[in-house]
Each structure stands twice: as C-alpha cells, then as structure tokens.
Amino acid sequence: MYNQDYKVELPCFPEREVSIEEYGAKSGEFSEEAGRHNAEVINRVIREVSEQGGGMVRVPTGIWAVAPIRLLSGVNLHLDSQAMLKFVKSKEDYPLRITSYEGQDCIRTVSPITAENAENIAITGEGIIDGSGDKWRPIKKFKMTAKQWDALFQISPYMIETKETEIWMPTESILEGNRHNIQGTNEEALAAAAPYYDFYRPVMVSLRYCKKVLLQGATFMNSPAWNIHPYFCEDLTVDSVKIRNPYYAQNGDGIDVESCTNVHIHHSTFETGDDAICMKSGKNAIARRIEGACSNVYIHDCLVNEGHGGFVIGSEMSGGVKNVYVSGCSFVGTDTGLRFKSARGRGGVVENIYIDNINMINISGDALTFDLYYMGGGAKNAEIPPVDEGTPLFKDIHISDVYCKGAGRAAGFNGLPEMPVRNITVKNMVVTDARKGVAISRVDGIEIEGLDVETEGVALQIENATDVVVNGKKYAEVTDRESVSL
C-alpha cells in the first residue's frame, strides 16, 4: 500500500488585482504587431505586480493576440471565462536559446509561456491558452485522411519523404531545418541554427526550477511541441485543467513532469497527439550526474480521451522515478494505457510505483506494457552486455483493479536479459475483447492474481522468466516459450 508522507504546498497571493486591459492591451487584433504590443503590456504588468509583492494579473473575456510572456514570482495569471491568449508566431519574438528537451540540453526557441526560478506562481481561471502549434508542427501523412492531407498543401507546398511515410512541413524554414538538423549548446550552434528557427519548436508552457506552482481550471491547447513541461519544480499542483492537442500533433504530449518533486495532478482531462501524463527525469549519462529523480507524485481522477499513452514513465528516466501513486483514472481510445519504457544506455531506477482503479476502453495497443527496448535499445538477440550505470532498472511496481474493454494486447512485460523487470505485482486485472493476451519475458519476480483475459489468441505466454506466479500457479523458471490457458 502506498503511503503518502509528503504534502504539496499551494502558492498564496495577496488580494491585489490588475487587468491587462487597464494597461492598454487590446483584444480582437491578430497581427504580429498586436501580439508584440499585448506581450509588452502583459510582461510589464507582471513585473509591476511581482515587484509590489504579488497578486492577480487578469485577462478579461476576449481573444488577445500575444507574443511570449514570462511569469514572475508572486503572480497569478488569471483568465476569465471566454478569455483566450492566442500566441502569434514570428521569428523576431521567438529567438533561439539553449534549454532542455527530451532529457538533453539543446536548441529550442523561447516558449510562449516561461517561468524560471519563480516561486508562488499560477495560471488559473476558465480561459484558454492557445500556442498556435499548427504553425510549427510537421504532420505525418498516415495520421490524416486523404482530404485532410490534400488540404495541407493549400497552406504550404513543403514535404519530405521517409521510409515510414511522407511528412508535410508548414514552412520552408522547418523543411530546411529538418535537413540540416544543427545541434549544439554554444553560440556558434545558435548562430548556425538561426535561419531555421521554426524547426526548433518549443514546449508551450516551460516551468523551470520553480516552487509552489498552480495550474487550475484553464484550457491549454495547440502546443508547438509538448504542452506543459515542469522541469526541476517543487510543489506543483495541476487541478481541473483541460490539455488538448490534435490526435496527429507530432510530439504533442500533454504534461511531461521532469525531475520534479511533490506533484499533485487531479480532476483533469487530456486529449493529446502523444503521451498524455508523463513522468521523466532526463536522458543518459548527463542526467545520471544530476540529483534529479522525479518523486512524490499523486495523480488521480483524470481522463485521457486520446493519446499515445495514458499514464507513462519514460523513456527519459535516467535520473530515476520513485514514489508515484496513480488512482481512479480512465483512458479512452489511447494507443497504450499504462506504459513503462526505457532502453539500454539510459540507466536510472524506476521504483515504488503504485497504480489502482484504472478503467480503459478501446486501447489499440497494450493495456499495460513494459518495454525496455524502446527507441532502438539493442537487438533482442544481440550479445548481452554487462550491467553498468547505463542499465535501466524497473522494480517494485504494484498495479491493482484494472479493467479494460478492447485492447490490441492485454499486457506485455519485456525486460532486458541482463536486467529483468523485477518485483511486479498485478491484482485484479480484467481485459475483454483483446486480440492478444499477456506476454511475460525477461522478468524476475512477478505475481499476477485475479487475471481474467478474454481473447481469441493465447491467454498467457511466458519465456526467459523466473519466479512467476499467475492466478496461484507458480513457474520457477521458464526458458523456452510456454503458452498457458487461464
């Protein structure tokens, strides 16, 4: 049983309230100049309120074109009902910088909303933040209907072909950036990448090294890349928000909680083009050198309507993920339900994860999956490497009361031969209308109790696993594949 021995602290604000309209912001105009003007006003108001000790910066009803804004300590950015901050994309307002994305320092443009080293901050209200991600994102052909695909070329003629599919590009700059793909973390790299700025699309809400953060009530939609990215934050609360991206949004994650501690996510709804609720802690050796486990996370009463994964840990988990409790969530039409992923070279430990009372329907892939060969982590039949600091470990993970109607596969457990997935318990898992059953491979210590799988395929397959117990039947060691009826 999970014991929560921490408390997530909420920010607090004085009674002061200022409207952006009172300072000269103008709604209903949608040019770069209008966005730049409103951003100057909003940033000035935020600075003044912060310097005065904090308070609410209110965005009234209306559609407000805006360029990037920066939250400062003590400020609650509050959006009234039917208020929208609509970010206007322009090269002048989105300069390149060195930041962190997918677990590595890299080049990205400035985010539409940024907070760094801030304390007591919030985005609240019933309004909408729209990152204009459609101006930034490439689109893969296989994710579109023929009519949708043809319509894209009325916007831009640019496209590349890959082995997998054709990919439409919204601008020539993104196309050329994809071809050159300049990387680096110094001024020379920034200068070389400058002509291709919109290839380096940003996360929409970047929260870095912040304390006492509240996101409440608002809708966050149409992000250029990830929607919300808290990074090394403490005391983060996400309450009753709506996070939306089109199903075809490339890298359109919902929220990526990276190396944060004391996190509470609840009563929120996600519709995303990639993983919905993700736990991360950096990638590879650089992340293992930083004290930055993602820890003390409580997630409950959330709905994922569509997305790549419902609740996900990885694949960037090199700094570790621990002490996570997920309860009372529903996943509808996601590609995967509960998803644990990593690969050789990542290192890190994922442990003390507790999940219960999960309902799913129409999952196209696995309802539950552990994949330690994610993103080309080495051929399964290749020579087995020695265990070292780059070997990832998933252990002490406990899942109960999972119900799923409709799945490509009920569950897959696939560890590494040099480091099996360890000490996993699954209790009361019921999956109906599954094309495939449960596959267990490279696991050391798994107990599944109350497993009920309805499938026309094989209900249970076990290979290269030790200390397996399924519905009371023990399998001390299984080398060759063994098929089992439940």
Coordinates of N, CA, C and O in Angstrom, one line a residue, residues 130-234:
D130 N -3.7 29.2 -26.2 CA -3.6 28.6 -27.5 C -2.2 28.9 -28.0 O -1.9 30.1 -28.3
G131 N -1.3 27.9 -28.2 CA 0.1 28.1 -28.6 C 0.3 28.1 -30.1 O 1.4 28.2 -30.5
S132 N -0.8 28.1 -30.9 CA -0.7 28.2 -32.4 C 0.3 27.1 -32.9 O 1.1 27.4 -33.8
G133 N 0.2 25.9 -32.3 CA 1.1 24.8 -32.7 C 1.0 24.4 -34.1 O 1.9 23.9 -34.7
D134 N -0.2 24.7 -34.8 CA -0.4 24.3 -36.2 C 0.6 25.1 -37.1 O 0.8 24.7 -38.2
K135 N 1.1 26.2 -36.6 CA 2.1 27.0 -37.4 C 3.5 26.4 -37.3 O 4.4 26.8 -38.0
W136 N 3.7 25.5 -36.3 CA 5.0 24.9 -36.1 C 5.2 23.5 -36.4 O 6.3 23.1 -36.8
R137 N 4.1 22.7 -36.3 CA 4.3 21.2 -36.3 C 4.3 20.6 -37.7 O 3.4 20.9 -38.5
P138 N 5.2 19.7 -38.0 CA 5.1 18.8 -39.2 C 4.0 17.8 -38.9 O 3.6 17.6 -37.8
I139 N 3.5 17.2 -40.0 CA 2.4 16.3 -39.9 C 2.7 15.1 -40.8 O 3.0 15.2 -42.0
K140 N 2.5 13.9 -40.2 CA 2.8 12.6 -41.0 C 1.5 12.2 -41.7 O 0.4 12.3 -41.2
K141 N 1.7 11.8 -43.0 CA 0.6 11.5 -43.9 C -0.3 10.4 -43.3 O -1.5 10.5 -43.4
F142 N 0.2 9.4 -42.7 CA -0.6 8.3 -42.3 C -1.5 8.6 -41.1 O -2.5 7.9 -40.8
K143 N -1.3 9.8 -40.5 CA -2.2 10.2 -39.5 C -3.4 11.0 -40.0 O -4.3 11.4 -39.2
M144 N -3.5 11.3 -41.3 CA -4.5 12.1 -41.9 C -5.4 11.3 -42.8 O -5.0 10.3 -43.4
T145 N -6.6 11.8 -43.0 CA -7.4 11.3 -44.1 C -6.9 11.9 -45.4 O -6.1 12.9 -45.4
A146 N -7.2 11.4 -46.6 CA -6.8 11.9 -47.9 C -7.2 13.4 -48.0 O -6.4 14.2 -48.5
K147 N -8.4 13.7 -47.6 CA -8.9 15.1 -47.8 C -8.1 16.0 -46.9 O -7.8 17.1 -47.3
Q148 N -7.9 15.6 -45.6 CA -7.1 16.4 -44.7 C -5.7 16.7 -45.3 O -5.1 17.8 -45.2
W149 N -5.1 15.6 -45.8 CA -3.7 15.7 -46.3 C -3.7 16.6 -47.5 O -2.8 17.5 -47.6
D150 N -4.6 16.6 -48.4 CA -4.6 17.4 -49.6 C -4.8 18.9 -49.1 O -4.2 19.8 -49.7
A151 N -5.6 19.1 -48.1 CA -5.8 20.5 -47.7 C -4.6 21.2 -47.1 O -4.4 22.4 -47.2
L152 N -3.7 20.4 -46.6 CA -2.4 21.0 -46.0 C -1.6 21.7 -47.1 O -1.0 22.7 -46.8
F153 N -1.7 21.3 -48.3 CA -0.9 21.9 -49.4 C -1.5 23.2 -49.9 O -0.8 23.8 -50.7
Q154 N -2.6 23.5 -49.4 CA -3.1 24.9 -49.6 C -2.5 25.9 -48.7 O -2.5 27.1 -48.9
I155 N -1.8 25.4 -47.6 CA -1.1 26.2 -46.6 C 0.4 26.3 -47.0 O 1.0 27.3 -46.9
S156 N 0.9 25.1 -47.3 CA 2.4 25.1 -47.6 C 2.6 23.9 -48.6 O 2.0 22.9 -48.5
P157 N 3.6 24.1 -49.6 CA 3.9 23.0 -50.5 C 5.0 22.1 -50.1 O 5.4 21.2 -50.8
Y158 N 5.5 22.3 -48.9 CA 6.7 21.6 -48.5 C 6.5 20.2 -47.8 O 5.6 20.1 -47.0
M159 N 7.3 19.3 -48.2 CA 7.1 17.9 -47.8 C 8.4 17.1 -47.9 O 9.3 17.5 -48.8
I160 N 8.7 16.2 -47.0 CA 9.8 15.3 -47.2 C 9.2 13.8 -47.2 O 8.1 13.6 -46.7
E161 N 10.0 12.9 -47.7 CA 9.6 11.5 -47.7 C 10.6 10.7 -46.9 O 11.8 11.0 -46.9
T162 N 10.1 9.8 -46.1 CA 10.9 9.0 -45.2 C 10.5 7.5 -45.6 O 9.6 7.3 -46.3
K163 N 11.2 6.6 -45.0 CA 10.9 5.1 -45.2 C 9.5 4.8 -44.6 O 8.8 4.0 -45.1
E164 N 9.1 5.6 -43.6 CA 7.9 5.3 -42.9 C 6.7 6.0 -43.6 O 5.6 5.4 -43.7
T165 N 6.9 7.3 -44.0 CA 5.7 8.0 -44.5 C 6.2 9.3 -45.2 O 7.4 9.6 -45.1
E166 N 5.3 10.0 -45.7 CA 5.5 11.4 -46.2 C 5.2 12.3 -45.0 O 4.3 12.1 -44.2
I167 N 6.0 13.4 -44.9 CA 5.8 14.4 -43.8 C 5.6 15.8 -44.4 O 6.5 16.3 -45.0
W168 N 4.5 16.4 -44.1 CA 4.2 17.8 -44.5 C 4.9 18.7 -43.6 O 4.9 18.5 -42.3
M169 N 5.4 19.8 -44.1 CA 6.1 20.9 -43.3 C 5.4 22.2 -43.5 O 5.1 22.6 -44.6
P170 N 5.0 22.9 -42.4 CA 4.3 24.2 -42.6 C 5.1 25.3 -43.2 O 4.5 26.3 -43.6
T171 N 6.4 25.3 -43.1 CA 7.2 26.4 -43.7 C 8.5 25.8 -44.3 O 8.9 24.7 -44.0
E172 N 9.1 26.6 -45.2 CA 10.4 26.1 -45.8 C 11.5 26.1 -44.8 O 12.4 25.2 -44.8
S173 N 11.4 27.0 -43.8 CA 12.4 27.0 -42.7 C 12.4 25.7 -41.9 O 13.5 25.2 -41.6
I174 N 11.3 25.2 -41.7 CA 11.2 23.9 -41.0 C 11.7 22.8 -41.8 O 12.5 21.9 -41.4
L175 N 11.4 22.8 -43.1 CA 11.9 21.8 -44.1 C 13.4 21.8 -44.1 O 14.1 20.8 -44.0
E176 N 14.0 23.0 -44.2 CA 15.5 23.1 -44.3 C 16.1 22.8 -42.9 O 17.2 22.2 -42.9
G177 N 15.5 23.1 -41.9 CA 16.0 22.8 -40.5 C 16.0 21.3 -40.3 O 16.9 20.7 -39.7
N178 N 15.0 20.6 -40.9 CA 15.0 19.1 -40.8 C 16.1 18.5 -41.6 O 16.7 17.5 -41.1
R179 N 16.5 19.1 -42.7 CA 17.6 18.6 -43.5 C 18.9 18.9 -42.8 O 19.8 18.0 -42.9
H180 N 19.1 20.0 -42.2 CA 20.4 20.4 -41.6 C 20.5 19.9 -40.2 O 21.6 19.5 -39.8
N181 N 19.4 20.0 -39.4 CA 19.4 19.5 -38.0 C 20.6 19.9 -37.2 O 21.3 19.0 -36.7
I182 N 20.9 21.2 -37.1 CA 22.0 21.6 -36.4 C 21.8 21.5 -34.9 O 20.8 21.9 -34.4
Q183 N 22.8 20.9 -34.2 CA 22.7 20.7 -32.8 C 23.9 21.3 -32.1 O 24.9 21.6 -32.8
G184 N 23.8 21.5 -30.8 CA 24.9 22.1 -30.1 C 24.4 22.9 -28.9 O 23.2 23.2 -28.8
T185 N 25.3 23.3 -28.1 CA 24.9 24.1 -26.9 C 25.8 25.4 -26.7 O 26.0 25.9 -25.6
N186 N 26.3 25.9 -27.8 CA 27.2 27.1 -27.7 C 26.7 28.1 -28.7 O 25.7 27.9 -29.5
E187 N 27.3 29.3 -28.7 CA 26.9 30.4 -29.5 C 27.0 30.1 -31.0 O 26.2 30.6 -31.8
E188 N 28.1 29.4 -31.4 CA 28.2 29.0 -32.8 C 27.1 28.2 -33.3 O 26.6 28.4 -34.4
A189 N 26.6 27.2 -32.5 CA 25.5 26.4 -32.9 C 24.2 27.3 -33.0 O 23.4 27.1 -34.0
L190 N 24.0 28.2 -32.1 CA 22.8 29.0 -32.2 C 22.9 29.9 -33.4 O 21.8 30.0 -34.1
A191 N 24.0 30.4 -33.8 CA 24.1 31.2 -35.0 C 23.8 30.4 -36.2 O 23.2 30.8 -37.2
A192 N 24.4 29.2 -36.3 CA 24.2 28.3 -37.4 C 22.7 27.9 -37.6 O 22.2 27.7 -38.7
A193 N 22.1 27.7 -36.4 CA 20.7 27.3 -36.5 C 19.7 28.4 -36.7 O 18.5 28.1 -37.1
A194 N 20.1 29.6 -36.6 CA 19.2 30.8 -36.7 C 18.3 30.8 -37.9 O 17.1 31.2 -37.9
P195 N 18.8 30.5 -39.1 CA 18.0 30.6 -40.3 C 16.8 29.6 -40.3 O 15.9 29.7 -41.0
Y196 N 16.9 28.6 -39.4 CA 15.9 27.5 -39.3 C 15.1 27.6 -38.0 O 14.7 26.5 -37.5
Y197 N 14.9 28.8 -37.5 CA 14.4 28.9 -36.1 C 13.1 28.1 -35.9 O 12.9 27.5 -34.8
D198 N 12.2 28.0 -36.8 CA 10.9 27.4 -36.5 C 11.0 25.9 -36.6 O 10.0 25.2 -36.4
F199 N 12.1 25.3 -37.0 CA 12.4 23.9 -36.9 C 12.5 23.5 -35.4 O 12.2 22.4 -35.0
Y200 N 13.0 24.5 -34.6 CA 13.3 24.2 -33.2 C 12.1 24.6 -32.3 O 12.1 25.5 -31.4
R201 N 11.0 24.0 -32.6 CA 9.7 24.4 -32.0 C 9.7 24.1 -30.5 O 10.3 23.2 -30.0
P202 N 9.1 25.0 -29.7 CA 9.2 25.0 -28.2 C 8.1 24.2 -27.6 O 7.0 23.9 -28.2
V203 N 8.3 23.9 -26.3 CA 7.2 23.5 -25.5 C 6.3 24.7 -25.2 O 6.9 25.8 -25.3
M204 N 5.1 24.6 -25.0 CA 4.2 25.7 -24.9 C 4.4 26.4 -23.5 O 4.5 27.7 -23.4
V205 N 4.3 25.7 -22.4 CA 4.5 26.2 -21.1 C 5.7 25.6 -20.4 O 5.7 24.4 -20.1
S206 N 6.8 26.4 -20.3 CA 8.0 25.9 -19.7 C 8.2 26.5 -18.3 O 8.3 27.7 -18.1
L207 N 8.2 25.6 -17.3 CA 8.3 25.9 -15.9 C 9.6 25.3 -15.4 O 9.7 24.1 -15.3
R208 N 10.6 26.1 -15.1 CA 12.0 25.6 -14.8 C 12.4 26.1 -13.4 O 12.4 27.3 -13.2
Y209 N 12.7 25.2 -12.6 CA 13.2 25.5 -11.2 C 12.3 26.4 -10.5 O 12.7 27.3 -9.8
C210 N 11.0 26.1 -10.5 CA 10.0 26.9 -9.8 C 9.5 26.1 -8.6 O 9.5 24.9 -8.5
K211 N 9.0 26.9 -7.7 CA 8.4 26.4 -6.4 C 7.0 26.9 -6.2 O 6.7 28.1 -6.4
K212 N 6.1 26.0 -5.7 CA 4.8 26.4 -5.4 C 4.1 26.9 -6.7 O 3.9 28.1 -6.9
V213 N 3.7 26.0 -7.5 CA 3.1 26.3 -8.8 C 1.7 25.7 -8.9 O 1.5 24.6 -8.5
L214 N 0.7 26.5 -9.3 CA -0.6 26.0 -9.5 C -1.1 26.3 -10.9 O -1.0 27.4 -11.4
L215 N -1.6 25.3 -11.6 CA -2.3 25.4 -12.8 C -3.7 24.9 -12.6 O -3.9 23.7 -12.2
Q216 N -4.7 25.7 -12.7 CA -6.1 25.4 -12.3 C -7.1 26.0 -13.2 O -7.2 27.1 -13.5
G217 N -8.0 25.1 -13.7 CA -9.2 25.5 -14.4 C -9.0 25.8 -15.9 O -10.0 25.5 -16.7
A218 N -7.9 26.2 -16.3 CA -7.7 26.7 -17.7 C -7.6 25.6 -18.7 O -7.3 24.5 -18.3
T219 N -7.7 26.0 -20.0 CA -7.5 25.1 -21.1 C -6.2 25.4 -21.7 O -5.9 26.6 -22.1
F220 N -5.3 24.4 -21.9 CA -4.0 24.6 -22.6 C -4.1 23.8 -23.9 O -4.2 22.5 -23.8
M221 N -4.0 24.4 -25.0 CA -4.2 23.7 -26.3 C -3.3 24.2 -27.4 O -2.7 25.2 -27.3
N222 N -3.2 23.3 -28.4 CA -2.5 23.6 -29.6 C -1.0 24.0 -29.4 O -0.6 25.1 -29.9
S223 N -0.3 23.2 -28.7 CA 1.1 23.5 -28.4 C 2.0 23.2 -29.6 O 1.8 22.2 -30.3
P224 N 3.1 23.9 -29.7 CA 4.1 23.6 -30.8 C 4.7 22.2 -30.6 O 5.0 21.5 -31.6
A225 N 5.1 21.9 -29.4 CA 5.7 20.6 -29.1 C 4.9 20.1 -27.8 O 3.7 20.1 -27.8
W226 N 5.7 19.7 -26.8 CA 5.0 19.4 -25.5 C 4.1 20.5 -25.1 O 4.4 21.7 -25.2
N227 N 3.0 20.2 -24.4 CA 2.1 21.2 -24.0 C 2.6 21.9 -22.7 O 2.8 23.1 -22.7
I228 N 2.8 21.1 -21.6 CA 3.2 21.7 -20.3 C 4.5 20.9 -19.9 O 4.4 19.7 -19.8
H229 N 5.6 21.6 -19.6 CA 6.8 21.0 -19.2 C 7.4 21.5 -17.9 O 8.2 22.5 -17.9
P230 N 7.0 21.0 -16.8 CA 7.6 21.4 -15.5 C 9.0 20.7 -15.4 O 9.0 19.4 -15.5
Y231 N 10.0 21.4 -15.1 CA 11.4 20.9 -15.1 C 12.0 21.3 -13.8 O 12.2 22.5 -13.5
F232 N 12.4 20.3 -12.9 CA 13.0 20.6 -11.6 C 12.2 21.6 -10.8 O 12.7 22.5 -10.2
C233 N 10.9 21.3 -10.7 CA 10.0 22.1 -9.9 C 9.6 21.4 -8.6 O 9.7 20.2 -8.6
E234 N 9.3 22.2 -7.6 CA 8.8 21.6 -6.3 C 7.4 22.2 -6.0 O 7.2 23.3 -6.2

